[in-house]
Structure formats: C-alpha cells, structure tokens
Amino acid sequence: MNPLRRYLSDFISLIFPELCAACHASLVAGEDLICTDCLYNLPYTNFHQQPDNIVAQQFWGKLPVQAAYALYFFNKGGNVQKMMHHFKYDNMQRIGNVLGGVAGKQLAENEVFKTADYIIPVPLHKKRLKERGYNQSACFADGLAEKLNAKVEVDNLVRAVATKTQTHKSRFARFENMQEVFAVANPDRLINKHVLLVDDTVTTGATLEACGIELLKVPGLKLSIATIAYAV
C-alpha cells in the first residue's frame, strides 16, 4: 500500500474504527473482524484433544458418532455470545469463515476429523434462508473446508419443514420438534463416506441428532460433528 493510501486508511479508521465482533474493542492494522486478544483468549474447549468430551457424550446411545467437537464454550453474556449474535443477526457472514479457519486448523491435527470426505451444514428452511440471506452454518463449513481436505455439500441435506424456535424447549421437546424435518436429497453421493455435520451452536444436540439420523440411513456413512460453540 502506498503512503497516501495508508494515510487515508488510517484516517478513516480513526474516525470510523472497525470493532472486534467479540469484545467491541477497536481493531488495529492487521486484525480482521476479531482482535488478537480475543483470538487468543476466547474460551477454547480443546475438544479436538478430548475424544470423550461433553459434546461427544451428548450423542452416546443416540448416534454412532465418530467424533464430536465445539470450538468455544458459550456463556450467557460472554464475548462468544456477542460474536455469535453479530454472526447470526447482523449480516457478519465472514465471522463464520474466520472461525471455520480457526477450527479447521485444530481439526486438521485430529486423526478422525481430518479423514472427513464431505462437510455438510445444518440447513435452514427456504423461508428462513430468504429472511436472513445466508446460512451461518454454511459459512462455518466454508471456513473449515479451507483447512480440511473435504468438500462442502450445501444442497444434499435439506430442511423440508419450517419449525418453530427451539428456545425454551426441553431436550425432548426440541427433538420432537425436529422429527421428519430433514431429508437427504442425493444419498448415493454419500455412500461409504465420512461426513462432518456442522452447526453454529450445540445446546441439547436435538437438531444435530435429527440431521444425523437421516444421514446415517445412507449405507456405510460415518458421521462426525463440529460446531462453533457449546452452550454451557
């Protein structure tokens, strides 16, 4: 960048500073969406190093999952919650790409996750997708794909039914709300493949379980799960 352009860029940043999506501190040169302090100090789970972690345990006896993972712990009022709000509701799609890259770097070191053939995001219903303009789970999947040697499949797992919000529902009610909601459009592509199913946040795991049930109807399919955050 030439000196004049750098000066103009610095001047604009001084008047209209870009803020960290997590802590809302002003970003400095070289930082993108998330400040360096947050990238180092957000509450990482390190679940990629713990095969029997809390997320994996949620699916014991429900789904034969190869491995399960979340990048961060999600605490109410914390910086991860702030960041996820911007991601889902303020059109900050690139947060998913950035965090997918962070997660992908960890998962590329894991013997199970690095064997994934396809990355499949939990789909939104067409109506919700039109309202929001993007699927946040697909943004995360794209970021993961840059670090893992896997392809993103966005149209194979589909949401056929628009469901009511899951907020304030019990785990059983959430699971019932997800029954017969999802379908696999092209199962032949997934035969004998290792699929990494991804979502933005896991709470009870009901949505991921419903998706996993449909995916595991495909012969020979192996399933793993990854999310950005685990709600504590």
PDB file of C-alpha atoms in Angstrom:
ATOM      1  CA  MET A   1       0.000   0.000   0.000  1.00  0.00           C
ATOM      2  CA  ASN A   2       1.431   3.407  -0.976  1.00  0.00           C
ATOM      3  CA  PRO A   3       1.936   6.045   1.785  1.00  0.00           C
ATOM      4  CA  LEU A   4      -1.052   8.200   0.726  1.00  0.00           C
ATOM      5  CA  ARG A   5      -3.471   5.280   0.647  1.00  0.00           C
ATOM      6  CA  ARG A   6      -2.162   4.067   4.002  1.00  0.00           C
ATOM      7  CA  TYR A   7      -2.636   7.565   5.458  1.00  0.00           C
ATOM      8  CA  LEU A   8      -6.228   7.736   4.170  1.00  0.00           C
ATOM      9  CA  SER A   9      -6.953   4.265   5.504  1.00  0.00           C
ATOM     10  CA  ASP A  10      -5.556   5.163   8.930  1.00  0.00           C
ATOM     11  CA  PHE A  11      -7.549   8.418   8.967  1.00  0.00           C
ATOM     12  CA  ILE A  12     -10.816   6.652   8.110  1.00  0.00           C
ATOM     13  CA  SER A  13     -10.102   4.027  10.780  1.00  0.00           C
ATOM     14  CA  LEU A  14      -9.563   6.806  13.312  1.00  0.00           C
ATOM     15  CA  ILE A  15     -12.925   8.431  12.522  1.00  0.00           C
ATOM     16  CA  PHE A  16     -14.858   5.192  11.901  1.00  0.00           C
ATOM     17  CA  PRO A  17     -12.964   2.455  13.734  1.00  0.00           C
ATOM     18  CA  GLU A  18     -13.753  -1.174  12.987  1.00  0.00           C
ATOM     19  CA  LEU A  19     -14.697  -3.006  16.153  1.00  0.00           C
ATOM     20  CA  CYS A  20     -13.949  -6.539  17.273  1.00  0.00           C
ATOM     21  CA  ALA A  21     -17.027  -8.716  16.807  1.00  0.00           C
ATOM     22  CA  ALA A  22     -16.437 -10.298  20.217  1.00  0.00           C
ATOM     23  CA  CYS A  23     -15.255  -7.628  22.677  1.00  0.00           C
ATOM     24  CA  HIS A  24     -16.067  -4.477  20.628  1.00  0.00           C
ATOM     25  CA  ALA A  25     -12.564  -3.052  21.064  1.00  0.00           C
ATOM     26  CA  SER A  26     -11.168  -1.093  18.105  1.00  0.00           C
ATOM     27  CA  LEU A  27      -9.284  -3.257  15.639  1.00  0.00           C
ATOM     28  CA  VAL A  28      -5.747  -2.281  14.715  1.00  0.00           C
ATOM     29  CA  ALA A  29      -3.874  -2.783  11.451  1.00  0.00           C
ATOM     30  CA  GLY A  30      -3.629  -6.439  10.540  1.00  0.00           C
ATOM     31  CA  GLU A  31      -6.627  -7.552  12.603  1.00  0.00           C
ATOM     32  CA  ASP A  32      -9.699  -8.873  10.796  1.00  0.00           C
ATOM     33  CA  LEU A  33     -13.126  -8.957  12.478  1.00  0.00           C
ATOM     34  CA  ILE A  34     -11.755 -10.381  15.730  1.00  0.00           C
ATOM     35  CA  CYS A  35      -8.973  -8.749  17.730  1.00  0.00           C
ATOM     36  CA  THR A  36      -5.780 -10.619  18.540  1.00  0.00           C
ATOM     37  CA  ASP A  37      -6.573 -10.620  22.243  1.00  0.00           C
ATOM     38  CA  CYS A  38      -9.886 -12.396  21.649  1.00  0.00           C
ATOM     39  CA  LEU A  39      -8.382 -14.866  19.197  1.00  0.00           C
ATOM     40  CA  TYR A  40      -6.002 -15.957  21.950  1.00  0.00           C
ATOM     41  CA  ASN A  41      -8.250 -15.610  24.999  1.00  0.00           C
ATOM     42  CA  LEU A  42     -11.778 -16.629  23.983  1.00  0.00           C
ATOM     43  CA  PRO A  43     -12.845 -19.754  25.932  1.00  0.00           C
ATOM     44  CA  TYR A  44     -11.458 -22.547  23.744  1.00  0.00           C
ATOM     45  CA  THR A  45     -12.690 -26.031  24.597  1.00  0.00           C
ATOM     46  CA  ASN A  46      -9.750 -28.011  23.131  1.00  0.00           C
ATOM     47  CA  PHE A  47     -12.264 -30.785  22.499  1.00  0.00           C
ATOM     48  CA  HIS A  48     -10.231 -31.901  19.478  1.00  0.00           C
ATOM     49  CA  GLN A  49      -7.801 -33.327  22.054  1.00  0.00           C
ATOM     50  CA  GLN A  50     -10.556 -34.967  24.163  1.00  0.00           C
ATOM     51  CA  PRO A  51     -12.358 -37.840  22.369  1.00  0.00           C
ATOM     52  CA  ASP A  52     -14.887 -38.277  25.199  1.00  0.00           C
ATOM     53  CA  ASN A  53     -15.679 -34.582  25.571  1.00  0.00           C
ATOM     54  CA  ILE A  54     -19.059 -33.144  26.646  1.00  0.00           C
ATOM     55  CA  VAL A  55     -20.343 -32.728  23.094  1.00  0.00           C
ATOM     56  CA  ALA A  56     -19.489 -36.327  22.196  1.00  0.00           C
ATOM     57  CA  GLN A  57     -21.236 -37.533  25.351  1.00  0.00           C
ATOM     58  CA  GLN A  58     -24.480 -35.854  24.255  1.00  0.00           C
ATOM     59  CA  PHE A  59     -24.764 -38.365  21.425  1.00  0.00           C
ATOM     60  CA  TRP A  60     -23.813 -41.511  23.331  1.00  0.00           C
ATOM     61  CA  GLY A  61     -26.582 -44.066  22.895  1.00  0.00           C
ATOM     62  CA  LYS A  62     -28.311 -41.850  20.303  1.00  0.00           C
ATOM     63  CA  LEU A  63     -25.981 -41.623  17.301  1.00  0.00           C
ATOM     64  CA  PRO A  64     -22.880 -43.655  16.394  1.00  0.00           C
ATOM     65  CA  VAL A  65     -20.707 -40.555  16.029  1.00  0.00           C
ATOM     66  CA  GLN A  66     -17.025 -40.967  15.148  1.00  0.00           C
ATOM     67  CA  ALA A  67     -16.047 -37.720  16.877  1.00  0.00           C
ATOM     68  CA  ALA A  68     -17.705 -34.522  18.108  1.00  0.00           C
ATOM     69  CA  TYR A  69     -16.316 -31.059  18.783  1.00  0.00           C
ATOM     70  CA  ALA A  70     -17.047 -27.427  19.571  1.00  0.00           C
ATOM     71  CA  LEU A  71     -14.511 -24.638  19.206  1.00  0.00           C
ATOM     72  CA  TYR A  72     -15.643 -22.424  22.121  1.00  0.00           C
ATOM     73  CA  PHE A  73     -17.650 -22.524  25.313  1.00  0.00           C
ATOM     74  CA  PHE A  74     -20.737 -20.310  25.049  1.00  0.00           C
ATOM     75  CA  ASN A  75     -21.502 -18.449  28.281  1.00  0.00           C
ATOM     76  CA  LYS A  76     -24.507 -16.153  28.592  1.00  0.00           C
ATOM     77  CA  GLY A  77     -23.373 -12.535  28.340  1.00  0.00           C
ATOM     78  CA  GLY A  78     -19.848 -13.537  27.301  1.00  0.00           C
ATOM     79  CA  ASN A  79     -17.875 -12.457  24.254  1.00  0.00           C
ATOM     80  CA  VAL A  80     -18.693 -15.650  22.357  1.00  0.00           C
ATOM     81  CA  GLN A  81     -22.410 -14.885  22.707  1.00  0.00           C
ATOM     82  CA  LYS A  82     -21.836 -11.329  21.444  1.00  0.00           C
ATOM     83  CA  MET A  83     -19.881 -12.629  18.484  1.00  0.00           C
ATOM     84  CA  MET A  84     -22.469 -15.267  17.634  1.00  0.00           C
ATOM     85  CA  HIS A  85     -25.248 -12.649  17.768  1.00  0.00           C
ATOM     86  CA  HIS A  86     -23.405 -10.500  15.230  1.00  0.00           C
ATOM     87  CA  PHE A  87     -22.803 -13.583  13.116  1.00  0.00           C
ATOM     88  CA  LYS A  88     -26.442 -14.703  13.015  1.00  0.00           C
ATOM     89  CA  TYR A  89     -28.353 -11.435  13.034  1.00  0.00           C
ATOM     90  CA  ASP A  90     -26.087  -8.589  11.855  1.00  0.00           C
ATOM     91  CA  ASN A  91     -25.081  -9.967   8.440  1.00  0.00           C
ATOM     92  CA  MET A  92     -21.486 -10.586   9.548  1.00  0.00           C
ATOM     93  CA  GLN A  93     -21.080 -13.730   7.481  1.00  0.00           C
ATOM     94  CA  ARG A  94     -17.298 -13.616   7.454  1.00  0.00           C
ATOM     95  CA  ILE A  95     -17.209 -14.418  11.161  1.00  0.00           C
ATOM     96  CA  GLY A  96     -18.143 -17.956  10.151  1.00  0.00           C
ATOM     97  CA  ASN A  97     -15.332 -18.115   7.611  1.00  0.00           C
ATOM     98  CA  VAL A  98     -12.768 -16.815  10.106  1.00  0.00           C
ATOM     99  CA  LEU A  99     -13.860 -19.164  12.898  1.00  0.00           C
ATOM    100  CA  GLY A 100     -14.078 -22.055  10.451  1.00  0.00           C
ATOM    101  CA  GLY A 101     -10.432 -21.443   9.659  1.00  0.00           C
ATOM    102  CA  VAL A 102      -9.537 -21.418  13.357  1.00  0.00           C
ATOM    103  CA  ALA A 103     -11.473 -24.628  13.992  1.00  0.00           C
ATOM    104  CA  GLY A 104     -10.171 -26.246  10.820  1.00  0.00           C
ATOM    105  CA  LYS A 105      -6.586 -25.710  11.925  1.00  0.00           C
ATOM    106  CA  GLN A 106      -7.331 -27.655  15.120  1.00  0.00           C
ATOM    107  CA  LEU A 107      -9.300 -30.406  13.397  1.00  0.00           C
ATOM    108  CA  ALA A 108      -6.611 -30.927  10.769  1.00  0.00           C
ATOM    109  CA  GLU A 109      -4.432 -32.195  13.626  1.00  0.00           C
ATOM    110  CA  ASN A 110      -7.051 -34.765  14.697  1.00  0.00           C
ATOM    111  CA  GLU A 111      -6.787 -38.269  13.249  1.00  0.00           C
ATOM    112  CA  VAL A 112     -10.568 -38.666  12.936  1.00  0.00           C
ATOM    113  CA  PHE A 113     -11.700 -35.262  11.696  1.00  0.00           C
ATOM    114  CA  LYS A 114      -9.000 -34.986   9.047  1.00  0.00           C
ATOM    115  CA  THR A 115     -10.438 -38.019   7.240  1.00  0.00           C
ATOM    116  CA  ALA A 116     -13.781 -36.300   6.502  1.00  0.00           C
ATOM    117  CA  ASP A 117     -14.837 -36.518   2.844  1.00  0.00           C
ATOM    118  CA  TYR A 118     -17.720 -34.026   2.998  1.00  0.00           C
ATOM    119  CA  ILE A 119     -18.710 -31.146   5.236  1.00  0.00           C
ATOM    120  CA  ILE A 120     -22.480 -30.710   5.471  1.00  0.00           C
ATOM    121  CA  PRO A 121     -24.019 -27.704   7.261  1.00  0.00           C
ATOM    122  CA  VAL A 122     -27.309 -27.979   9.119  1.00  0.00           C
ATOM    123  CA  PRO A 123     -29.726 -26.448   6.581  1.00  0.00           C
ATOM    124  CA  LEU A 124     -32.144 -23.582   7.052  1.00  0.00           C
ATOM    125  CA  HIS A 125     -35.658 -23.734   5.679  1.00  0.00           C
ATOM    126  CA  LYS A 126     -36.024 -21.766   2.433  1.00  0.00           C
ATOM    127  CA  LYS A 127     -38.179 -19.154   4.152  1.00  0.00           C
ATOM    128  CA  ARG A 128     -35.649 -18.568   6.947  1.00  0.00           C
ATOM    129  CA  LEU A 129     -32.793 -18.520   4.441  1.00  0.00           C
ATOM    130  CA  LYS A 130     -34.576 -15.854   2.404  1.00  0.00           C
ATOM    131  CA  GLU A 131     -35.148 -13.743   5.517  1.00  0.00           C
ATOM    132  CA  ARG A 132     -31.566 -13.974   6.751  1.00  0.00           C
ATOM    133  CA  GLY A 133     -29.863 -14.066   3.376  1.00  0.00           C
ATOM    134  CA  TYR A 134     -27.316 -16.728   4.346  1.00  0.00           C
ATOM    135  CA  ASN A 135     -26.915 -19.934   6.313  1.00  0.00           C
ATOM    136  CA  GLN A 136     -24.469 -19.280   9.141  1.00  0.00           C
ATOM    137  CA  SER A 137     -23.582 -22.978   9.373  1.00  0.00           C
ATOM    138  CA  ALA A 138     -22.610 -22.962   5.683  1.00  0.00           C
ATOM    139  CA  CYS A 139     -20.287 -20.001   6.327  1.00  0.00           C
ATOM    140  CA  PHE A 140     -18.584 -22.020   9.067  1.00  0.00           C
ATOM    141  CA  ALA A 141     -18.374 -25.023   6.724  1.00  0.00           C
ATOM    142  CA  ASP A 142     -16.632 -22.937   4.060  1.00  0.00           C
ATOM    143  CA  GLY A 143     -14.017 -21.834   6.583  1.00  0.00           C
ATOM    144  CA  LEU A 144     -13.438 -25.416   7.695  1.00  0.00           C
ATOM    145  CA  ALA A 145     -13.046 -26.591   4.100  1.00  0.00           C
ATOM    146  CA  GLU A 146     -10.089 -24.254   3.618  1.00  0.00           C
ATOM    147  CA  LYS A 147      -8.153 -26.203   6.267  1.00  0.00           C
ATOM    148  CA  LEU A 148      -9.539 -29.711   5.796  1.00  0.00           C
ATOM    149  CA  ASN A 149      -9.269 -31.704   2.596  1.00  0.00           C
ATOM    150  CA  ALA A 150     -13.052 -32.015   2.302  1.00  0.00           C
ATOM    151  CA  LYS A 151     -15.818 -30.681   0.073  1.00  0.00           C
ATOM    152  CA  VAL A 152     -18.799 -28.679   1.282  1.00  0.00           C
ATOM    153  CA  GLU A 153     -22.231 -30.083   0.347  1.00  0.00           C
ATOM    154  CA  VAL A 154     -24.891 -27.415   0.882  1.00  0.00           C
ATOM    155  CA  ASP A 155     -27.853 -28.895  -1.014  1.00  0.00           C
ATOM    156  CA  ASN A 156     -27.765 -32.559  -0.086  1.00  0.00           C
ATOM    157  CA  LEU A 157     -29.191 -32.357   3.430  1.00  0.00           C
ATOM    158  CA  VAL A 158     -32.393 -30.335   3.165  1.00  0.00           C
ATOM    159  CA  ARG A 159     -34.904 -28.964   5.659  1.00  0.00           C
ATOM    160  CA  ALA A 160     -38.324 -29.845   4.313  1.00  0.00           C
ATOM    161  CA  VAL A 161     -40.347 -28.390   7.183  1.00  0.00           C
ATOM    162  CA  ALA A 162     -40.117 -24.959   8.814  1.00  0.00           C
ATOM    163  CA  THR A 163     -40.024 -25.432  12.590  1.00  0.00           C
ATOM    164  CA  LYS A 164     -40.824 -23.104  15.457  1.00  0.00           C
ATOM    165  CA  THR A 165     -37.995 -21.685  17.537  1.00  0.00           C
ATOM    166  CA  GLN A 166     -36.232 -24.114  19.851  1.00  0.00           C
ATOM    167  CA  THR A 167     -35.702 -21.515  22.574  1.00  0.00           C
ATOM    168  CA  HIS A 168     -37.088 -22.506  25.999  1.00  0.00           C
ATOM    169  CA  LYS A 169     -37.956 -26.036  24.851  1.00  0.00           C
ATOM    170  CA  SER A 170     -36.771 -29.084  26.794  1.00  0.00           C
ATOM    171  CA  ARG A 171     -34.427 -31.545  25.125  1.00  0.00           C
ATOM    172  CA  PHE A 172     -37.264 -33.975  24.428  1.00  0.00           C
ATOM    173  CA  ALA A 173     -39.486 -31.187  23.064  1.00  0.00           C
ATOM    174  CA  ARG A 174     -36.655 -29.965  20.855  1.00  0.00           C
ATOM    175  CA  PHE A 175     -36.121 -33.449  19.469  1.00  0.00           C
ATOM    176  CA  GLU A 176     -39.851 -33.911  18.820  1.00  0.00           C
ATOM    177  CA  ASN A 177     -39.876 -30.533  17.082  1.00  0.00           C
ATOM    178  CA  MET A 178     -37.200 -31.863  14.696  1.00  0.00           C
ATOM    179  CA  GLN A 179     -38.885 -35.143  13.760  1.00  0.00           C
ATOM    180  CA  GLU A 180     -39.177 -35.709   9.990  1.00  0.00           C
ATOM    181  CA  VAL A 181     -37.849 -32.213   9.330  1.00  0.00           C
ATOM    182  CA  PHE A 182     -34.717 -33.193   7.379  1.00  0.00           C
ATOM    183  CA  ALA A 183     -34.082 -35.341   4.314  1.00  0.00           C
ATOM    184  CA  VAL A 184     -31.091 -36.412   2.224  1.00  0.00           C
ATOM    185  CA  ALA A 185     -31.613 -35.353  -1.388  1.00  0.00           C
ATOM    186  CA  ASN A 186     -28.818 -37.362  -3.017  1.00  0.00           C
ATOM    187  CA  PRO A 187     -27.798 -40.255  -0.760  1.00  0.00           C
ATOM    188  CA  ASP A 188     -25.737 -42.020  -3.437  1.00  0.00           C
ATOM    189  CA  ARG A 189     -23.054 -39.321  -3.181  1.00  0.00           C
ATOM    190  CA  LEU A 190     -22.564 -40.132   0.493  1.00  0.00           C
ATOM    191  CA  ILE A 191     -22.348 -43.923   0.417  1.00  0.00           C
ATOM    192  CA  ASN A 192     -19.304 -45.127   2.397  1.00  0.00           C
ATOM    193  CA  LYS A 193     -18.213 -41.508   3.030  1.00  0.00           C
ATOM    194  CA  HIS A 194     -17.157 -39.776   6.226  1.00  0.00           C
ATOM    195  CA  VAL A 195     -19.441 -36.761   6.711  1.00  0.00           C
ATOM    196  CA  LEU A 196     -18.676 -33.862   9.037  1.00  0.00           C
ATOM    197  CA  LEU A 197     -22.016 -32.350  10.068  1.00  0.00           C
ATOM    198  CA  VAL A 198     -21.636 -28.749  11.256  1.00  0.00           C
ATOM    199  CA  ASP A 199     -23.767 -26.156  13.042  1.00  0.00           C
ATOM    200  CA  ASP A 200     -23.115 -22.839  14.747  1.00  0.00           C
ATOM    201  CA  THR A 201     -24.043 -23.787  18.338  1.00  0.00           C
ATOM    202  CA  VAL A 202     -24.897 -27.015  20.126  1.00  0.00           C
ATOM    203  CA  THR A 203     -27.136 -26.911  23.195  1.00  0.00           C
ATOM    204  CA  THR A 204     -29.165 -30.090  23.663  1.00  0.00           C
ATOM    205  CA  GLY A 205     -27.961 -31.539  20.346  1.00  0.00           C
ATOM    206  CA  ALA A 206     -31.537 -32.238  19.201  1.00  0.00           C
ATOM    207  CA  THR A 207     -31.155 -30.605  15.770  1.00  0.00           C
ATOM    208  CA  LEU A 208     -27.838 -32.316  15.082  1.00  0.00           C
ATOM    209  CA  GLU A 209     -29.310 -35.624  16.241  1.00  0.00           C
ATOM    210  CA  ALA A 210     -32.259 -35.295  13.867  1.00  0.00           C
ATOM    211  CA  CYS A 211     -29.900 -34.491  10.976  1.00  0.00           C
ATOM    212  CA  GLY A 212     -27.614 -37.343  11.928  1.00  0.00           C
ATOM    213  CA  ILE A 213     -30.446 -39.868  11.978  1.00  0.00           C
ATOM    214  CA  GLU A 214     -31.271 -39.034   8.352  1.00  0.00           C
ATOM    215  CA  LEU A 215     -27.642 -39.045   7.221  1.00  0.00           C
ATOM    216  CA  LEU A 216     -26.937 -42.391   8.863  1.00  0.00           C
ATOM    217  CA  LYS A 217     -29.649 -44.007   6.748  1.00  0.00           C
ATOM    218  CA  VAL A 218     -27.094 -43.815   3.909  1.00  0.00           C
ATOM    219  CA  PRO A 219     -25.226 -47.158   3.628  1.00  0.00           C
ATOM    220  CA  GLY A 220     -21.707 -47.099   5.029  1.00  0.00           C
ATOM    221  CA  LEU A 221     -21.819 -43.435   6.060  1.00  0.00           C
ATOM    222  CA  LYS A 222     -19.639 -42.414   9.014  1.00  0.00           C
ATOM    223  CA  LEU A 223     -20.632 -39.290  10.927  1.00  0.00           C
ATOM    224  CA  SER A 224     -18.710 -36.669  12.885  1.00  0.00           C
ATOM    225  CA  ILE A 225     -19.967 -33.379  14.300  1.00  0.00           C
ATOM    226  CA  ALA A 226     -18.400 -29.934  14.714  1.00  0.00           C
ATOM    227  CA  THR A 227     -19.818 -26.640  15.946  1.00  0.00           C
ATOM    228  CA  ILE A 228     -18.501 -23.200  16.742  1.00  0.00           C
ATOM    229  CA  ALA A 229     -19.830 -23.117  20.286  1.00  0.00           C
ATOM    230  CA  TYR A 230     -21.084 -25.371  23.061  1.00  0.00           C
ATOM    231  CA  ALA A 231     -23.695 -23.697  25.276  1.00  0.00           C
ATOM    232  CA  VAL A 232     -22.693 -24.242  28.887  1.00  0.00           C
TER     233      VAL A 232
END
